[in-house]
XYZ file of C-alpha atoms in Angstrom:
462
model
C 152.929 -45.835 44.970
C 152.307 -44.997 41.649
C 150.213 -41.729 41.253
C 146.748 -41.917 40.100
C 146.949 -39.642 37.078
C 149.280 -42.331 35.291
C 147.080 -45.094 35.948
C 146.200 -47.738 33.167
C 142.459 -47.542 31.783
C 140.158 -49.993 29.846
C 139.811 -49.102 26.296
C 136.252 -49.090 26.528
C 133.581 -50.043 28.183
C 132.326 -52.823 26.742
C 135.891 -54.027 27.725
C 134.939 -52.911 31.281
C 132.015 -55.200 31.467
C 133.597 -57.949 29.497
C 135.979 -58.238 32.386
C 134.216 -57.552 35.118
C 131.585 -60.206 33.759
C 134.584 -62.704 33.172
C 135.850 -62.304 36.659
C 132.081 -63.268 37.806
C 131.615 -66.123 35.608
C 133.488 -68.963 36.471
C 133.200 -72.638 38.018
C 130.421 -71.240 40.433
C 128.131 -70.720 37.098
C 129.272 -73.568 34.791
C 129.815 -76.301 37.542
C 127.903 -75.309 40.711
C 125.223 -74.013 39.301
C 123.622 -76.397 37.282
C 124.429 -79.340 39.813
C 122.718 -77.241 42.829
C 119.858 -76.795 40.110
C 119.198 -80.156 39.849
C 119.536 -80.995 43.431
C 116.969 -78.246 44.866
C 114.167 -79.103 41.918
C 115.451 -77.171 38.923
C 113.161 -74.014 37.580
C 111.876 -73.165 41.070
C 115.083 -72.810 42.557
C 116.544 -70.825 39.713
C 113.769 -68.217 40.340
C 114.593 -67.782 44.221
C 118.112 -67.580 43.132
C 117.665 -64.507 40.598
C 115.880 -62.973 43.321
C 118.908 -63.077 45.981
C 121.026 -62.203 43.152
C 119.405 -58.715 42.855
C 118.877 -58.143 46.663
C 122.003 -59.314 47.952
C 124.849 -59.775 45.105
C 123.969 -56.270 43.338
C 124.253 -53.952 45.910
C 127.586 -55.251 46.937
C 128.912 -55.075 43.408
C 127.735 -51.662 42.985
C 130.096 -50.673 46.214
C 133.087 -52.490 45.049
C 133.175 -50.820 41.863
C 132.751 -47.279 43.480
C 135.539 -47.797 46.344
C 137.568 -48.631 43.520
C 136.527 -45.794 41.170
C 136.417 -43.454 43.516
C 140.241 -44.195 45.203
C 141.500 -44.759 41.451
C 143.756 -47.803 42.918
C 143.516 -51.089 43.989
C 141.627 -52.843 47.068
C 144.951 -52.882 49.043
C 145.359 -49.764 49.276
C 141.910 -47.871 48.277
C 140.246 -48.081 51.866
C 143.504 -46.498 53.192
C 142.673 -43.697 50.550
C 138.843 -43.349 51.137
C 138.580 -43.938 54.813
C 138.202 -40.901 57.799
C 141.177 -39.771 59.369
C 142.220 -42.323 62.629
C 139.968 -45.090 61.314
C 141.013 -48.712 60.548
C 139.394 -49.195 57.025
C 142.713 -49.865 55.564
C 143.694 -52.928 57.650
C 141.437 -54.930 55.218
C 142.868 -53.857 51.983
C 146.224 -56.298 52.215
C 143.661 -59.070 53.514
C 141.790 -59.138 50.740
C 145.043 -59.093 48.724
C 145.530 -62.188 50.587
C 142.534 -63.705 49.687
C 142.790 -63.574 45.785
C 145.819 -65.417 46.749
C 144.154 -68.429 48.222
C 141.806 -68.481 45.676
C 144.260 -68.682 42.934
C 145.681 -71.513 45.343
C 142.818 -74.083 44.350
C 141.665 -72.482 41.126
C 144.494 -73.042 39.170
C 144.637 -76.627 39.990
C 141.028 -77.389 38.979
C 141.407 -75.159 35.684
C 144.301 -77.425 34.760
C 142.132 -79.895 35.326
C 139.511 -78.411 32.783
C 142.594 -77.806 30.277
C 143.478 -81.945 30.705
C 139.964 -82.592 30.021
C 139.945 -80.812 26.636
C 143.014 -82.295 25.037
C 141.578 -85.700 26.644
C 138.089 -85.631 24.725
C 139.826 -84.181 21.811
C 142.238 -87.428 21.957
C 139.394 -89.823 22.471
C 140.750 -91.062 25.615
C 137.066 -91.571 27.045
C 136.199 -93.359 24.013
C 134.825 -96.931 24.739
C 135.142 -96.371 28.724
C 131.831 -97.589 30.910
C 130.464 -94.805 33.769
C 132.916 -96.584 36.098
C 136.165 -96.431 33.597
C 135.702 -92.576 33.276
C 135.421 -92.213 37.106
C 138.266 -93.945 37.004
C 140.216 -92.222 34.632
C 139.382 -88.923 37.047
C 140.530 -90.574 39.848
C 143.990 -91.214 37.930
C 143.888 -87.578 37.042
C 143.950 -87.059 40.869
C 146.346 -89.676 41.607
C 148.756 -88.308 39.787
C 151.225 -85.401 41.198
C 153.291 -84.532 38.361
C 150.407 -84.735 35.675
C 148.429 -82.854 37.966
C 151.107 -80.140 38.870
C 152.196 -79.643 34.947
C 148.952 -78.619 34.271
C 148.400 -76.522 37.076
C 151.406 -74.799 36.109
C 149.937 -74.317 32.076
C 147.105 -72.558 33.650
C 149.215 -70.259 35.474
C 151.795 -69.460 33.182
C 148.882 -68.889 30.296
C 147.373 -66.653 32.918
C 150.032 -64.548 33.772
C 151.341 -64.441 29.675
C 148.336 -62.849 29.399
C 148.461 -60.059 32.357
C 151.854 -59.624 31.209
C 150.658 -58.314 28.024
C 149.239 -55.236 29.647
C 145.561 -54.310 31.223
C 144.705 -53.091 27.102
C 146.826 -55.402 24.472
C 146.398 -58.533 27.343
C 144.017 -58.202 29.673
C 141.202 -56.364 28.092
C 141.751 -57.615 24.564
C 141.801 -60.943 25.111
C 139.269 -61.359 27.638
C 137.221 -59.928 25.268
C 138.093 -62.498 22.622
C 137.790 -65.378 25.241
C 134.485 -63.986 26.567
C 132.852 -63.690 22.801
C 134.329 -67.478 22.195
C 132.650 -68.798 25.454
C 129.031 -67.068 24.531
C 129.416 -68.403 21.163
C 130.445 -72.011 22.190
C 127.669 -72.105 24.935
C 125.059 -71.458 22.375
C 126.145 -74.311 20.153
C 126.397 -76.518 22.984
C 122.906 -75.669 23.953
C 120.982 -75.968 20.497
C 122.663 -79.647 20.188
C 121.779 -80.449 23.668
C 117.695 -79.315 22.954
C 117.463 -81.235 19.834
C 118.375 -84.588 21.148
C 115.731 -87.153 21.520
C 114.028 -86.721 25.269
C 115.456 -83.853 25.634
C 112.068 -81.883 26.487
C 111.818 -83.647 29.682
C 115.434 -81.774 31.288
C 113.721 -78.401 29.212
C 110.684 -78.990 31.750
C 112.441 -79.986 34.534
C 114.805 -76.685 34.501
C 112.222 -74.144 32.780
C 108.660 -75.029 34.262
C 108.847 -74.031 38.586
C 107.629 -77.027 40.106
C 107.717 -75.142 43.969
C 106.157 -79.126 45.144
C 109.562 -79.480 45.101
C 111.121 -77.070 47.027
C 108.931 -78.358 49.935
C 110.274 -81.708 49.575
C 113.521 -80.449 49.869
C 113.020 -78.299 52.883
C 112.043 -74.516 52.173
C 114.696 -73.079 54.430
C 117.260 -75.348 52.788
C 116.822 -74.399 49.629
C 116.652 -70.921 50.215
C 120.031 -71.241 52.219
C 121.548 -72.563 49.110
C 119.858 -70.379 46.450
C 121.128 -67.846 48.620
C 124.623 -69.075 49.221
C 125.061 -69.381 45.530
C 123.633 -65.938 44.712
C 126.110 -64.511 47.079
C 129.643 -66.844 45.885
C 128.667 -66.747 41.995
C 130.126 -63.119 41.715
C 133.095 -63.624 43.993
C 132.332 -60.107 45.888
C 134.296 -59.310 49.082
C 138.080 -59.650 47.972
C 138.271 -56.612 45.885
C 138.252 -58.762 42.550
C 135.640 -56.386 41.455
C 137.369 -52.974 42.466
C 140.118 -53.382 40.648
C 138.344 -52.912 37.384
C 136.225 -50.039 38.978
C 139.368 -48.066 39.344
C 140.333 -48.563 35.411
C 137.072 -46.661 34.344
C 136.141 -43.168 33.309
C 132.820 -41.489 35.245
C 130.957 -41.226 31.947
C 128.180 -44.434 33.356
C 126.707 -44.856 36.595
C 127.817 -48.266 38.194
C 124.037 -49.301 39.268
C 123.295 -49.886 35.615
C 126.943 -51.325 34.626
C 126.720 -53.854 37.519
C 123.000 -55.148 36.101
C 124.711 -55.760 32.840
C 127.142 -57.795 34.006
C 125.007 -59.389 36.466
C 122.949 -60.638 33.341
C 125.862 -61.996 31.467
C 126.971 -64.090 34.551
C 123.164 -65.215 34.747
C 123.184 -66.007 31.103
C 126.293 -68.151 31.235
C 124.603 -69.631 34.449
C 121.265 -70.480 32.313
C 123.150 -71.475 29.241
C 124.872 -73.858 31.177
C 121.611 -75.685 32.460
C 120.672 -75.439 29.176
C 123.699 -77.803 27.749
C 123.659 -79.945 30.711
C 119.628 -80.457 31.563
C 118.568 -81.828 28.460
C 121.445 -84.072 28.059
C 121.036 -85.467 31.300
C 117.777 -86.467 30.418
C 118.336 -87.591 27.298
C 120.684 -90.051 28.528
C 118.988 -90.988 31.931
C 121.482 -89.296 34.151
C 120.805 -87.828 37.463
C 120.941 -84.019 37.286
C 121.458 -83.724 40.781
C 124.604 -85.758 40.773
C 126.936 -83.153 42.462
C 130.260 -81.939 41.408
C 131.231 -85.061 39.548
C 128.519 -84.199 37.249
C 131.624 -82.257 35.339
C 134.430 -84.637 35.424
C 132.737 -88.007 35.310
C 128.745 -87.586 34.272
C 129.605 -85.355 31.399
C 132.084 -87.400 29.139
C 129.795 -90.354 30.133
C 127.352 -88.473 28.511
C 129.725 -87.196 25.417
C 130.562 -91.050 25.024
C 126.860 -91.747 23.887
C 126.418 -88.888 21.668
C 127.611 -88.868 17.802
C 130.578 -86.996 17.338
C 130.778 -87.070 21.386
C 134.806 -86.370 20.847
C 133.913 -82.987 19.193
C 130.898 -82.124 21.515
C 133.003 -83.183 24.724
C 135.991 -80.894 23.758
C 133.887 -78.127 22.877
C 132.365 -78.409 26.162
C 135.577 -78.422 28.416
C 137.224 -75.647 26.391
C 134.248 -73.445 26.865
C 134.917 -74.419 30.818
C 138.518 -73.350 30.221
C 137.671 -70.530 29.074
C 135.351 -69.672 32.099
C 137.971 -70.824 34.493
C 140.425 -68.758 32.432
C 138.587 -65.502 32.269
C 138.632 -65.399 36.520
C 142.558 -66.695 36.407
C 142.991 -62.979 34.415
C 141.097 -61.475 36.135
C 142.219 -62.158 39.996
C 145.926 -62.319 38.228
C 145.168 -58.454 37.299
C 143.891 -57.918 40.643
C 147.229 -59.105 41.967
C 149.613 -57.479 40.214
C 147.911 -54.070 40.102
C 148.337 -54.769 43.815
C 152.354 -54.626 43.897
C 152.476 -52.163 40.785
C 150.223 -49.630 42.989
C 151.940 -50.238 46.517
C 155.520 -50.787 45.620
C 156.262 -49.419 42.456
C 156.953 -52.904 40.697
C 157.006 -53.372 36.466
C 154.222 -55.327 34.832
C 156.933 -57.471 33.424
C 158.811 -57.997 37.570
C 155.032 -58.675 39.384
C 154.429 -61.330 36.562
C 157.238 -62.913 36.682
C 157.441 -63.398 40.819
C 153.621 -63.822 40.958
C 154.172 -66.652 38.554
C 156.630 -68.617 40.522
C 154.915 -67.593 44.111
C 151.483 -68.947 42.936
C 152.598 -71.755 41.356
C 154.539 -73.103 44.426
C 151.428 -71.771 46.552
C 149.030 -74.012 44.571
C 151.353 -77.234 45.292
C 149.733 -78.166 48.372
C 146.550 -77.987 46.666
C 148.081 -80.737 43.897
C 149.488 -83.044 46.976
C 145.948 -83.089 48.882
C 144.474 -85.872 46.196
C 147.551 -88.009 46.747
C 150.558 -87.344 48.446
C 148.983 -85.463 51.217
C 145.513 -87.126 50.727
C 145.928 -88.512 54.839
C 145.447 -84.948 55.626
C 141.555 -84.320 56.308
C 141.284 -80.967 57.651
C 137.292 -80.332 57.772
C 136.122 -83.988 58.332
C 136.717 -87.184 56.586
C 136.325 -87.363 52.927
C 137.486 -83.303 52.972
C 141.389 -82.440 51.882
C 143.713 -79.163 50.935
C 141.094 -77.962 48.372
C 138.445 -77.710 51.111
C 140.297 -76.068 53.403
C 141.367 -73.227 50.854
C 137.796 -72.727 49.258
C 136.885 -73.053 52.903
C 139.182 -69.884 54.138
C 137.700 -67.828 50.676
C 134.129 -68.752 50.593
C 133.105 -69.088 53.854
C 135.248 -67.049 55.884
C 136.981 -64.002 53.418
C 134.008 -63.410 50.929
C 131.001 -62.990 53.537
C 133.569 -61.226 55.663
C 135.023 -58.907 52.881
C 131.149 -57.744 52.078
C 130.236 -57.025 55.444
C 133.469 -54.185 55.167
C 132.401 -52.977 51.998
C 128.565 -52.815 53.446
C 129.608 -50.788 56.545
C 132.197 -49.063 55.065
C 129.689 -47.513 52.285
C 126.912 -47.110 54.863
C 127.976 -46.074 58.018
C 129.650 -42.413 58.752
C 132.706 -43.506 60.133
C 133.410 -45.100 57.260
C 133.552 -43.328 53.505
C 129.751 -42.888 54.236
C 126.296 -43.476 52.722
C 126.858 -39.731 50.899
C 130.088 -40.022 49.504
C 129.049 -44.146 48.187
C 125.774 -42.503 46.613
C 127.416 -39.897 44.742
C 130.053 -42.215 42.750
C 127.697 -44.699 42.083
C 125.257 -42.182 40.738
C 128.088 -40.706 38.524
C 127.896 -40.564 34.636
C 124.913 -41.474 32.764
C 122.454 -44.493 33.322
C 120.220 -45.889 36.251
C 121.091 -44.296 39.803
C 121.157 -46.129 42.923
C 118.004 -46.582 44.672
C 118.434 -43.753 47.722
C 115.426 -45.236 49.048
C 117.628 -48.283 49.633
C 119.408 -46.766 52.392
C 117.851 -48.890 55.524
C 118.058 -52.115 53.825
C 121.290 -51.665 53.373
C 122.647 -50.191 56.311
C 120.742 -52.710 58.690
C 119.105 -55.484 56.421
C 121.681 -56.530 54.060
C 124.629 -56.985 56.650
C 122.184 -59.453 58.863
C 121.399 -61.487 55.512
C 125.217 -61.922 54.825
C 126.205 -62.118 58.380
C 123.922 -64.932 58.384
C 125.488 -66.726 55.507
C 128.699 -66.305 57.356
C 127.296 -68.093 60.373
C 125.636 -70.646 58.752
C 128.575 -71.583 56.346
C 130.689 -71.997 59.569
C 127.769 -74.397 61.560
C 127.619 -76.369 58.051
C 131.128 -77.085 57.931
C 131.622 -77.485 62.123
C 128.410 -79.947 62.521
C 130.073 -82.223 59.992
C 133.119 -82.696 62.320
C 131.576 -83.368 65.602
């Protein structure tokens, strides 16, 4: 096991914030957030979502960072380092790493789709196609296991090439540039969408709260949707944040850093809406169109735009950056585990895991074609749905519950130890008065999300 004093560190505070934000920023922001906002009435939903982001996501993020920084280790062994003698908290450590692998088993495939769509858009493959033609083009992508597999391999190799360059010269440096490019491209796309004829209706829908739409959708349903989106968007519970906590010094308190990361994460989600909703309304497209919004609806919109190939290419390169930053962050977490626990070199770890994750990702690729008859969660589902269920509905809430109990209970790391670590350094301190909420109320909220996820899945099977 690597000595903690020899551990690599990030070069700057900005690198830590952008890397952590890059991990949080992913398809949940730029894919799920816009369509779920459209589904549940626009701005009124956004306000409820922001509330849950603060009361639900922020505390658990601070805990992950605190565990990582206190142990100076990957989540795979950090719990063992911090737990009281003769306790078993460390059992979850390797399971959290397994969760990282499960996430990559389908995230790499979706990232491959985004790479493909960037190339197709620039090449003009969608030009001249009607709505049905664009839909069929996406079906053709899914139906071809060889092409889809090659794009997935491309995503895995690019991600591990970046990680293989090292923490500072690879992960930190390249992610910083990707994040800066991501924000620049988003601003260009948002301004362009806002200036489209008829875009004002989309802005009104998105930015002016209409609480009547919440009543129409059902208050309970909207609250659960906002709660789930706020919880899942930050990818908490599998140690993907703890790893970056282990790479930083103690100059800054972790609450202030977490708030900045959440602000960046939310800014990307909100700006995604500024790109998508004005464009949808400008061209008469349903903003609650579901997941097809990304791969069918948006190419149709770009087809109708002047210079649509350029705007479509920019949109999908921005989407690719958002997905790739998450890949790099999770690959770094996986890499760190094998380096910390088994003493492997970074190069050896990256080579072995490149092969391993490509192999592990093949079932997701085949799930849309060769194995399409396999529908594990009911009609219309596939391998991706099963893998997403294992991560999003099981491991993320389960891991978050473990972190909550570990940081608040005397038989775990304990509240005082957590608070001392979170508050070390300059900046905003964690509210000590929140102890009752963290100990008794927040675990119930997470448990409700966990149970509701299972009810939603299995009610469809009955």
